[in-house]
């Protein structure tokens, strides 16, 4: 395979380029990159992707942390087909479907009574758009109404979606830069909780949390606490930072600041949620309950486009006491086929006890990655939770200086992994150091991955990393 250097800003989902070689551009598809030919995928089965040229690639990232039960599951396919034959579409302005109701009830019940209702859409970006509008409407519906609350606070080096509203509340500079004039200007950002890059020498976790909580409170005061709708964050940061969990007590401290000033807490679990980090909802491990939560990716496991929003009783009660409506809607919201896929995927996760496997295999994956790669001079940090692990690369092991953004280290390394010698799919990302520089890959296999497959992933990624930095003379 020919390795290419690509514009890392062009990929909306965090894989900063195309897995392909230079071509004359004969496709009729408006691809992410117009001058590159993408590898033809002809089928997928279990944890493997089969390409048209005969290659069999181990999908160690589940695409973009989407695949959670592996590929080719006939049970899910049959559930989707049965729903399509019964009712392929539902105009939600007039009707509902049993499968839509069952999915939302299942999701609400999974929160141990904390959440009140669910809203089903087709992508994580759509879910974040809905969450933003729901937060705003909450303050208009709450008594007394608070129309001055129009601002949001999020974090630097964050990614919450690629549509204009979702992009506006995110902090991924490369994705934002071409569209800055179009984005809302009522969003400000504070530092992420990223101990590898953010903690000072000798600083304890508690001191670090206190410093970040003060930074958030200072931002509330600066913009006017009475103007803030919500603080938005990922419990485990995915594409923008590369699987970075918060240190203990962080989210309790952030929620305390929100509660002090009457703002909502929105947790974006599109990438890290629905079991990916070892519990169905990532916030279960943080000791907090969000006011609004977004979900996606592992919700439907890639079998249909599906994502959603969960809202707690505080938010829904305000709407019910007020206009009793949510001023938002999509033609394909609550799509029956998407709901059928998500419901069946979630049933399989529960019936097969896959969350326990996520925790067990996740511990093994993290330990083995650290055992094999932590001493590599170009590996700066290995971090993660459950089956959601990131490796951040550095140009200098002493100063932890990142590679230049134009080197496209993560993308090149990921493309090398598709060569037959390795035949493994890992997910590349950039900007983890300062929003522009900083390369990382994500390893996020299916929830039913075996111990033997974990060993295969680790040994292959170890060879891949070692060979890449040796052959490219990046050190």
Short mmCIF file of N, CA and C in Angstrom, two decimals, residues 1 19-20 38-45 48-58 415 417-420 423-425:
data_model
loop_
_atom_site.label_atom_id
_atom_site.label_comp_id
_atom_site.label_asym_id
_atom_site.label_seq_id
_atom_site.Cartn_x
_atom_site.Cartn_y
_atom_site.Cartn_z
N UNK A 1 0.84 -1.21 0.00
CA UNK A 1 0.00 0.00 0.00
C UNK A 1 0.87 1.24 0.00
N UNK A 19 -8.49 5.75 3.50
CA UNK A 19 -7.69 4.55 3.45
C UNK A 19 -7.53 4.13 2.00
N UNK A 20 -6.66 4.79 1.26
CA UNK A 20 -6.57 4.46 -0.15
C UNK A 20 -5.36 5.08 -0.81
N UNK A 38 -11.10 4.89 -2.22
CA UNK A 38 -11.31 4.19 -0.97
C UNK A 38 -11.31 2.68 -1.22
N UNK A 39 -10.89 1.94 -0.22
CA UNK A 39 -10.82 0.49 -0.36
C UNK A 39 -12.22 -0.11 -0.39
N UNK A 40 -12.55 -0.91 -1.40
CA UNK A 40 -13.89 -1.51 -1.49
C UNK A 40 -14.08 -2.61 -0.44
N UNK A 41 -15.03 -2.41 0.43
CA UNK A 41 -15.41 -3.40 1.44
C UNK A 41 -16.55 -4.23 0.86
N UNK A 42 -16.38 -5.55 0.78
CA UNK A 42 -17.42 -6.37 0.16
C UNK A 42 -18.27 -7.11 1.18
N UNK A 43 -17.71 -7.43 2.34
CA UNK A 43 -18.53 -8.04 3.39
C UNK A 43 -17.78 -7.97 4.72
N UNK A 44 -18.50 -8.22 5.78
CA UNK A 44 -17.90 -8.26 7.10
C UNK A 44 -18.54 -9.39 7.89
N UNK A 45 -17.74 -10.04 8.70
CA UNK A 45 -18.22 -11.18 9.48
C UNK A 45 -17.43 -11.29 10.76
N UNK A 48 -14.04 -9.41 11.42
CA UNK A 48 -13.23 -9.24 10.22
C UNK A 48 -13.96 -8.47 9.13
N UNK A 49 -13.17 -7.68 8.39
CA UNK A 49 -13.63 -6.96 7.21
C UNK A 49 -12.96 -7.58 6.00
N UNK A 50 -13.73 -7.87 4.96
CA UNK A 50 -13.21 -8.51 3.77
C UNK A 50 -13.22 -7.51 2.61
N UNK A 51 -12.05 -7.29 2.03
CA UNK A 51 -11.91 -6.30 0.98
C UNK A 51 -11.94 -6.98 -0.39
N UNK A 52 -12.22 -6.17 -1.39
CA UNK A 52 -12.37 -6.69 -2.75
C UNK A 52 -11.10 -7.34 -3.28
N UNK A 53 -9.95 -6.89 -2.80
CA UNK A 53 -8.69 -7.44 -3.29
C UNK A 53 -8.27 -8.71 -2.56
N UNK A 54 -9.14 -9.22 -1.67
CA UNK A 54 -8.87 -10.47 -0.99
C UNK A 54 -8.35 -10.33 0.42
N UNK A 55 -8.03 -9.12 0.83
CA UNK A 55 -7.53 -8.94 2.19
C UNK A 55 -8.62 -9.18 3.23
N UNK A 56 -8.21 -9.79 4.34
CA UNK A 56 -9.09 -9.96 5.50
C UNK A 56 -8.49 -9.15 6.65
N UNK A 57 -9.20 -8.11 7.07
CA UNK A 57 -8.68 -7.16 8.05
C UNK A 57 -9.39 -7.34 9.38
N UNK A 58 -8.62 -7.47 10.46
CA UNK A 58 -9.23 -7.55 11.79
C UNK A 58 -9.67 -6.16 12.21
N UNK A 415 -3.01 3.57 8.15
CA UNK A 415 -3.00 3.06 6.78
C UNK A 415 -2.02 1.91 6.62
N UNK A 417 -1.35 -0.18 8.83
CA UNK A 417 -2.00 -1.34 9.45
C UNK A 417 -2.88 -2.13 8.51
N UNK A 418 -3.34 -1.50 7.43
CA UNK A 418 -4.19 -2.19 6.47
C UNK A 418 -3.39 -3.05 5.49
N UNK A 419 -2.07 -2.88 5.47
CA UNK A 419 -1.24 -3.75 4.65
C UNK A 419 -1.40 -5.20 5.09
N UNK A 420 -1.22 -6.11 4.15
CA UNK A 420 -1.45 -7.53 4.44
C UNK A 420 -0.56 -8.04 5.56
N UNK A 423 -2.81 -6.36 8.57
CA UNK A 423 -4.24 -6.60 8.36
C UNK A 423 -5.06 -6.30 9.61
N UNK A 424 -4.88 -5.08 10.10
CA UNK A 424 -5.62 -4.66 11.29
C UNK A 424 -6.12 -3.24 11.09
N UNK A 425 -7.31 -2.98 11.59
CA UNK A 425 -7.93 -1.67 11.51
C UNK A 425 -7.88 -0.99 12.88
#
